[in-house]
mmCIF file of C-alpha atoms in Angstrom:
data_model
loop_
_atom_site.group_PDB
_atom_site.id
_atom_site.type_symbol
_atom_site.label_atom_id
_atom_site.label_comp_id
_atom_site.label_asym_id
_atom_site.label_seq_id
_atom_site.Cartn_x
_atom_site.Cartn_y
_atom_site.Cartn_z
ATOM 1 C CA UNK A 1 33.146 217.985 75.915
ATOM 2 C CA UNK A 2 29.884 219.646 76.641
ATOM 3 C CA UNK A 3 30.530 222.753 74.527
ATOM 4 C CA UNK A 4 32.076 220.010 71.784
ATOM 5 C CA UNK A 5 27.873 218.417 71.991
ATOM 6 C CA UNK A 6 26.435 222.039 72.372
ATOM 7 C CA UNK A 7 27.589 223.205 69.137
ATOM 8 C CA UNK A 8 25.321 220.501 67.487
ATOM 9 C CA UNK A 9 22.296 220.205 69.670
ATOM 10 C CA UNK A 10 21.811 224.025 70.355
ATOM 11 C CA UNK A 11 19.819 226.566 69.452
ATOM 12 C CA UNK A 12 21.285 228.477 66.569
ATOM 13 C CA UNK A 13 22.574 231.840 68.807
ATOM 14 C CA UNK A 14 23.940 228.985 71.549
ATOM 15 C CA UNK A 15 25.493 226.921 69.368
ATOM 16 C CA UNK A 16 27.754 230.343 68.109
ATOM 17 C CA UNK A 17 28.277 231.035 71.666
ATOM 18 C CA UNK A 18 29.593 227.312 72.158
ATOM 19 C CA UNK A 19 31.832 227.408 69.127
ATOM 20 C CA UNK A 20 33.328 231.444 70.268
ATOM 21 C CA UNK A 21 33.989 229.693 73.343
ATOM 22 C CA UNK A 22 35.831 227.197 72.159
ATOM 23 C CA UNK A 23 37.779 229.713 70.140
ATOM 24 C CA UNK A 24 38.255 231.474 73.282
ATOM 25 C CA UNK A 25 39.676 228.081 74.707
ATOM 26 C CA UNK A 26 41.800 227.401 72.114
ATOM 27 C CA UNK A 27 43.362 231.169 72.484
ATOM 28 C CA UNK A 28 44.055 229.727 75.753
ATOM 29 C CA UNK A 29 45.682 226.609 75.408
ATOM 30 C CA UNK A 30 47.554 227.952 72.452
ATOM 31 C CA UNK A 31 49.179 230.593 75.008
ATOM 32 C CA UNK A 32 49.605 228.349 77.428
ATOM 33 C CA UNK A 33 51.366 224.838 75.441
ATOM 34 C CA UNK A 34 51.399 225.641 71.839
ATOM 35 C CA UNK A 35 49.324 226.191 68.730
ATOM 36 C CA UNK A 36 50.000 222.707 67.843
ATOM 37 C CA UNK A 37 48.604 221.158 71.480
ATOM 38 C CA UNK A 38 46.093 218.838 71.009
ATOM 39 C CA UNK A 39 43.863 221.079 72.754
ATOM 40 C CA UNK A 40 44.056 223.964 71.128
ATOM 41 C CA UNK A 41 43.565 222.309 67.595
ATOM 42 C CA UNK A 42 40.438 219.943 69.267
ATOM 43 C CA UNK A 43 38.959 223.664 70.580
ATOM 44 C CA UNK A 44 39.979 225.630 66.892
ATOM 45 C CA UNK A 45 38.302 222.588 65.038
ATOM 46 C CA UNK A 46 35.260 222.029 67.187
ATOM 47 C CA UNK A 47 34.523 226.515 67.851
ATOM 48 C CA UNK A 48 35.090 226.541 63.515
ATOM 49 C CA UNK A 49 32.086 223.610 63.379
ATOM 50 C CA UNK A 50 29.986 225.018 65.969
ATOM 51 C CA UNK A 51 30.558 228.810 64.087
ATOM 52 C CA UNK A 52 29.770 227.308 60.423
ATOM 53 C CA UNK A 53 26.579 225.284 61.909
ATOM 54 C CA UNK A 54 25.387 228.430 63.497
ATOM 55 C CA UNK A 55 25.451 230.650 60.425
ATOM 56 C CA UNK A 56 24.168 228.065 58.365
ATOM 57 C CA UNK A 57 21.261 230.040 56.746
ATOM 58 C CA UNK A 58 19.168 227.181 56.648
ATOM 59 C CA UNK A 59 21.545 224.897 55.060
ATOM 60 C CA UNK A 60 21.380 221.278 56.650
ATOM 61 C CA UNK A 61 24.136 219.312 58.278
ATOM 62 C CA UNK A 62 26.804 218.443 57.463
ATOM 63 C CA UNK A 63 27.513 220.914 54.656
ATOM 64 C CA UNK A 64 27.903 223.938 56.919
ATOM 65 C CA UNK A 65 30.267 221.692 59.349
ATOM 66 C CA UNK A 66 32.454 220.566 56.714
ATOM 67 C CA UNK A 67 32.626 223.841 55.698
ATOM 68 C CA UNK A 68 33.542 224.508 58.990
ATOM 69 C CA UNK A 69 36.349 221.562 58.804
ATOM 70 C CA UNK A 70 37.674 223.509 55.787
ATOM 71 C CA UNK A 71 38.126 226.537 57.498
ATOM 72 C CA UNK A 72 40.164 225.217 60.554
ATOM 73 C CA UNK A 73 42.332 222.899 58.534
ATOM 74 C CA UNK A 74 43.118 226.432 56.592
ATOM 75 C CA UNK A 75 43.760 228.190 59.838
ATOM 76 C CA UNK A 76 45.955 225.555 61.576
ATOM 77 C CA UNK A 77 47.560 225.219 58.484
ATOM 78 C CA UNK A 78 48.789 229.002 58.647
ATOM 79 C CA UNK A 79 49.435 228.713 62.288
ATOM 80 C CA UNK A 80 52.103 226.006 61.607
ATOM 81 C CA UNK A 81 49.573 222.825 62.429
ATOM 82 C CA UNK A 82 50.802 219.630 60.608
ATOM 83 C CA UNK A 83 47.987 216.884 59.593
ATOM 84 C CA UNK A 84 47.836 214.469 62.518
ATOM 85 C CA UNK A 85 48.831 211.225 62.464
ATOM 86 C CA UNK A 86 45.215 210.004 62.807
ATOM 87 C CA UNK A 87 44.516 211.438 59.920
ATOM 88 C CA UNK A 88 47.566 209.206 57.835
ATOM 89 C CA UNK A 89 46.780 205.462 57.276
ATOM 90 C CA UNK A 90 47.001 203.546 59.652
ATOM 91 C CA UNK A 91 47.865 199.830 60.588
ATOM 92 C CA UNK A 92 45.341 197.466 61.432
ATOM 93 C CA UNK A 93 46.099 193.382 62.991
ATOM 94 C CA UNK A 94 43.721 190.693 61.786
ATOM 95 C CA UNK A 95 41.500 191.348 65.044
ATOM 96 C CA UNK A 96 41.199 195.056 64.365
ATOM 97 C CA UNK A 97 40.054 194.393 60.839
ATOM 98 C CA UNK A 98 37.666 191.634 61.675
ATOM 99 C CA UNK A 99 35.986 193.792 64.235
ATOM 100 C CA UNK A 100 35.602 196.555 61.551
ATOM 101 C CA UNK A 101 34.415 194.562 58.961
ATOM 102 C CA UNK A 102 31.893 192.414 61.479
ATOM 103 C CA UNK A 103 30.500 196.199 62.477
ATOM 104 C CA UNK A 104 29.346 196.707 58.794
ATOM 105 C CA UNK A 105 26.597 193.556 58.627
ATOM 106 C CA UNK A 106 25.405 194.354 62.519
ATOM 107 C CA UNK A 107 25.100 197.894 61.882
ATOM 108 C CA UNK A 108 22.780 197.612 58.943
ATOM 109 C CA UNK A 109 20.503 195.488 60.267
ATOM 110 C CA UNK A 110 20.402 197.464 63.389
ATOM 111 C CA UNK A 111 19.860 200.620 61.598
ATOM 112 C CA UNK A 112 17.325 199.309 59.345
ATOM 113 C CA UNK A 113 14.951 197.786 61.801
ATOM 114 C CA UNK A 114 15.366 200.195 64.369
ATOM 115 C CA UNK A 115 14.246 203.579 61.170
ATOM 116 C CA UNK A 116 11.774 200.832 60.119
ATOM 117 C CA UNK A 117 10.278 200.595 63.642
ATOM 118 C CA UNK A 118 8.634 203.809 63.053
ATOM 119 C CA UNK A 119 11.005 205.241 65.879
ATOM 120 C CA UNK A 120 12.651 208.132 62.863
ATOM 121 C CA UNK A 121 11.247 211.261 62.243
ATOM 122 C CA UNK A 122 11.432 210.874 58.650
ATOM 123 C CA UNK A 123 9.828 214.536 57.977
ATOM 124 C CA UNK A 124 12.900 215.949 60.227
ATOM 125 C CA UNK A 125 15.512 213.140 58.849
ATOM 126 C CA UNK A 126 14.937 214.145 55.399
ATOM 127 C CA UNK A 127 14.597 217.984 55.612
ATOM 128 C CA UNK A 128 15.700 219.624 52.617
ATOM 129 C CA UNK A 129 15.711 216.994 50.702
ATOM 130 C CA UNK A 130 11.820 217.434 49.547
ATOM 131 C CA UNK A 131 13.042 220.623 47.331
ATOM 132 C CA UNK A 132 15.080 218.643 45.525
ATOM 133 C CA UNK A 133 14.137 216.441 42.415
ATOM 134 C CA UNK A 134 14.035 212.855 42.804
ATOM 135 C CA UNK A 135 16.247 211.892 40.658
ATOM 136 C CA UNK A 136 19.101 213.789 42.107
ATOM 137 C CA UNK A 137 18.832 211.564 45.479
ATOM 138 C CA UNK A 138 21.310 208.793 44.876
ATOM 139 C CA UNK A 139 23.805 211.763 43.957
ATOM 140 C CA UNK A 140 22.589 213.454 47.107
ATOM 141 C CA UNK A 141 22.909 209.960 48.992
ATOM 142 C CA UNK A 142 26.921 209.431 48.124
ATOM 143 C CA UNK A 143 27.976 213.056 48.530
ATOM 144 C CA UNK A 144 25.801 212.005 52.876
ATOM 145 C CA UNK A 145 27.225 208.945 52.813
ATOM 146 C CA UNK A 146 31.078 210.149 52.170
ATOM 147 C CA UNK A 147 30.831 214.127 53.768
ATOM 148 C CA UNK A 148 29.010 213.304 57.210
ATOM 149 C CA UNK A 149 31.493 210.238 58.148
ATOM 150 C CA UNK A 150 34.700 212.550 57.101
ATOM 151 C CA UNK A 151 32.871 215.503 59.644
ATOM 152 C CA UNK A 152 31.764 213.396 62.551
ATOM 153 C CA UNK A 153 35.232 210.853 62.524
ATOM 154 C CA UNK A 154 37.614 213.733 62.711
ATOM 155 C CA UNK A 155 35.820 215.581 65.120
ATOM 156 C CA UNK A 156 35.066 212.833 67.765
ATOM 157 C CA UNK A 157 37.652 209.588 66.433
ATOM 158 C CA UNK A 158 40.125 212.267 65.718
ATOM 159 C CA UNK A 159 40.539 216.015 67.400
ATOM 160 C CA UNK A 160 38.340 214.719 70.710
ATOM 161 C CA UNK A 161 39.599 211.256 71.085
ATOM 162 C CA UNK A 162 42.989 212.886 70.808
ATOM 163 C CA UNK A 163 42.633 215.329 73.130
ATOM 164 C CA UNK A 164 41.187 213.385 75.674
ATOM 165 C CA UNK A 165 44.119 210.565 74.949
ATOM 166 C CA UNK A 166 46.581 213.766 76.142
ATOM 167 C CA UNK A 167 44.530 214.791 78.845
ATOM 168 C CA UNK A 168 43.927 211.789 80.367
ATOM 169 C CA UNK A 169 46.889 209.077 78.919
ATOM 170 C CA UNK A 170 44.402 206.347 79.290
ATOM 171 C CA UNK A 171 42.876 205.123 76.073
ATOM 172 C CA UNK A 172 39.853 203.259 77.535
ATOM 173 C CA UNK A 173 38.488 206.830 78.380
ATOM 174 C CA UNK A 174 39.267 208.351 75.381
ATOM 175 C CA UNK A 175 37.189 205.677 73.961
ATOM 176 C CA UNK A 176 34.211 205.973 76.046
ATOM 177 C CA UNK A 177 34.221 210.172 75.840
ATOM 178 C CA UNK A 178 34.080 210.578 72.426
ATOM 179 C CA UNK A 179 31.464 207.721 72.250
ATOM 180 C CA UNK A 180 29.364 209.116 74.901
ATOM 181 C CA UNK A 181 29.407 212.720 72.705
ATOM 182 C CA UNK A 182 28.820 211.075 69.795
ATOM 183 C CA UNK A 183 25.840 209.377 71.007
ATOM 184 C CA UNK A 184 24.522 212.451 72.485
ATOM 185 C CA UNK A 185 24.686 214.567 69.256
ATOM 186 C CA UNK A 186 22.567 211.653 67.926
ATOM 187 C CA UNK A 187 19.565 212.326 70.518
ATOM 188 C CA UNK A 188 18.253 214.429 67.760
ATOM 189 C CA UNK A 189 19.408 213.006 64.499
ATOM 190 C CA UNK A 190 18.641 209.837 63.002
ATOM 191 C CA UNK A 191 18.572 207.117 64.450
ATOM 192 C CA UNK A 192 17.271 209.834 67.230
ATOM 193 C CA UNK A 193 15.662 209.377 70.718
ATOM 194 C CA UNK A 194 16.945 207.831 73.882
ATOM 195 C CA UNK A 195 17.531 204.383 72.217
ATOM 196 C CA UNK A 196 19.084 206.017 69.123
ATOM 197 C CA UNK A 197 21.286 208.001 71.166
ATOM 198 C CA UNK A 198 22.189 204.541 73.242
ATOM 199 C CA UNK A 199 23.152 202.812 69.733
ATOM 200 C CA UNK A 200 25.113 205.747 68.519
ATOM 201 C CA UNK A 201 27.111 205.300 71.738
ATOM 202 C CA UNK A 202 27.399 201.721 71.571
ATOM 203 C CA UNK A 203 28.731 202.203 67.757
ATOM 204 C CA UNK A 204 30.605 204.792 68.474
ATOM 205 C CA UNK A 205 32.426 202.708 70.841
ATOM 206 C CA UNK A 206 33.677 200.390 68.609
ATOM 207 C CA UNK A 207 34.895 202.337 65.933
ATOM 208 C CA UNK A 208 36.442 203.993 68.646
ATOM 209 C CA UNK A 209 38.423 200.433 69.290
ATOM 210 C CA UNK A 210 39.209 200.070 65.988
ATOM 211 C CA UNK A 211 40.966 203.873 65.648
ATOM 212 C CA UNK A 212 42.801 202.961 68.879
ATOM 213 C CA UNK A 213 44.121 199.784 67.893
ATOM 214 C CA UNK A 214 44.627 200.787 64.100
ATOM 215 C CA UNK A 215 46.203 204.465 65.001
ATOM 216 C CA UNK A 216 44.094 206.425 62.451
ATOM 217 C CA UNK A 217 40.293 207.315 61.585
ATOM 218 C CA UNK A 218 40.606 205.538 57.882
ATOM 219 C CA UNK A 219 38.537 201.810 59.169
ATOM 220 C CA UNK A 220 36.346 204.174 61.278
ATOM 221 C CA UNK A 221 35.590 206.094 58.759
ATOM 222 C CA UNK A 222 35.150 203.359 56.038
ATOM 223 C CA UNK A 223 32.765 201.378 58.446
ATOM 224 C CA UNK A 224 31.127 205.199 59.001
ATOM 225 C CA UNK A 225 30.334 205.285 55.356
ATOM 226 C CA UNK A 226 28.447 201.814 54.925
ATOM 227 C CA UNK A 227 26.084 202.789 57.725
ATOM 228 C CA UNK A 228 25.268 205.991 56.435
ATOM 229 C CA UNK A 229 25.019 204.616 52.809
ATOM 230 C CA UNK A 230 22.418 202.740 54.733
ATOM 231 C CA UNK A 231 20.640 205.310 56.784
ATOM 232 C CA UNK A 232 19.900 207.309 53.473
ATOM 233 C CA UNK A 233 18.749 204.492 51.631
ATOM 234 C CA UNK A 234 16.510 203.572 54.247
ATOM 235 C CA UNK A 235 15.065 206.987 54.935
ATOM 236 C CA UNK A 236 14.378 207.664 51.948
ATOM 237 C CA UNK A 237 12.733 204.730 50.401
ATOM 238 C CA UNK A 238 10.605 204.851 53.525
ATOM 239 C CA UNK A 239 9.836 208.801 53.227
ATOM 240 C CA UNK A 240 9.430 207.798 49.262
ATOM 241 C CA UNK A 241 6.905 205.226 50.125
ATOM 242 C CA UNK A 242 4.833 207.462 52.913
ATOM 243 C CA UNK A 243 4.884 210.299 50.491
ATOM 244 C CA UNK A 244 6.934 212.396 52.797
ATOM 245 C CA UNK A 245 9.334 213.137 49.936
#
């Protein structure tokens, strides 16, 4: 799990080392249970991410890591991999849904007051996006709001929570690993700092309920895409305002 966060938050030359690690791992469990262990396709699809991030040429995330995505679907495809069944549809009872759809509401406002707060690097949060003309934002905003959600559910609601699920047979940690790794990829990323990192936990929590109880990443990942829809509004109009973009 701490190569899985040092893939995002390193240095460029660390972050490779991370992700040929994980390769290395993944080599590993391969040999030692099968090319289609949980372990060996969390390892493939997290040393692929951390690989693609590294070489990104100063393209920002998450168009190198879905690129990485790409590239270990393709590979575990060739090695015999079928798509997971986190990845299918899954089924979801009245609670599960109500708890997804009550996420949507307290995540926006959340989100909203805590990058209005002042607390958001909106220089950093919007990087890239001052080269581009304004008009192509709301383009821009969809193609965040749909790519980042389908990079960071399969990677922690999906290959991680998986994998830990295996390792461990008890959902409840499964749960609270792949939150505590998603919240600490967000020390640096919007909403960013201690407290951000704290939220991202928290949030990452519940959608982590809602992929256990529903069996797939498909809620998760639709409740992932309102907040982000959100975050990029927010940013932004803010940056727009501040003249930062």
């Amino acid at each position: 799990m701490v190569l899985a966060v040092a893939v995002v938050l390193a240095p460029g030359w660390l972050a490779a080392l991370a992700g040929l690690s994980l390769l290395g791992i993944a080599a590993w469990w391969a040999r030692r249970d099968g090319v289609r262990s949980s372990g060996a396709v969390a390892a493939v699809t997290w040393g692929c991410v951390g690989l693609a991030g590294a070489l990104s040429f100063g393209v920002v995330w998450p168009i190198p890591q879905a690129i990485g995505l790409v590239v270990a679907a393709a590979a575990l495809g060739r090695a015999g991999v079928r798509a997971p069944r986190w990845i299918q549809p899954g089924t979801a009872d009245r609670l599960t849904s109500a708890l997804a759809i009550a996420t949507v509401p307290a995540t926006t406002a959340a989100l909203v007051a805590f990058i209005a707060s002042g607390r958001t690097d909106l220089e950093a949060a919007t990087e890239g996006l001052d080269q581009l003309p304004t008009w192509t934002l709301p383009a821009v905003g969809v193609g965040f709001a749909i790519v980042n959600p389908t990079v960071e559910e399969v990677l922690f609601r999906g290959v991680l929570h998986e994998l830990l699920v295996e390792v461990t047979h008890r959902p409840t940690v499964a749960i609270v690993g792949s939150s505590v790794a998603f919240g600490a990829i967000h020390l640096a990323g919007v909403p960013g700092g201690p407290l951000g990192m704290v939220m991202a936990a928290g949030w990452g929590a519940v959608l982590g309920v809602v992929r256990h109880r529903s069996g797939s990443i498909h809620l998760p990942w639709l409740v992932h895409v309102a907040a982000n829809a959100t975050i990029f509004t927010t940013i932004t109009v803010l940056a727009v305002r501040d003249g930062v973009l």
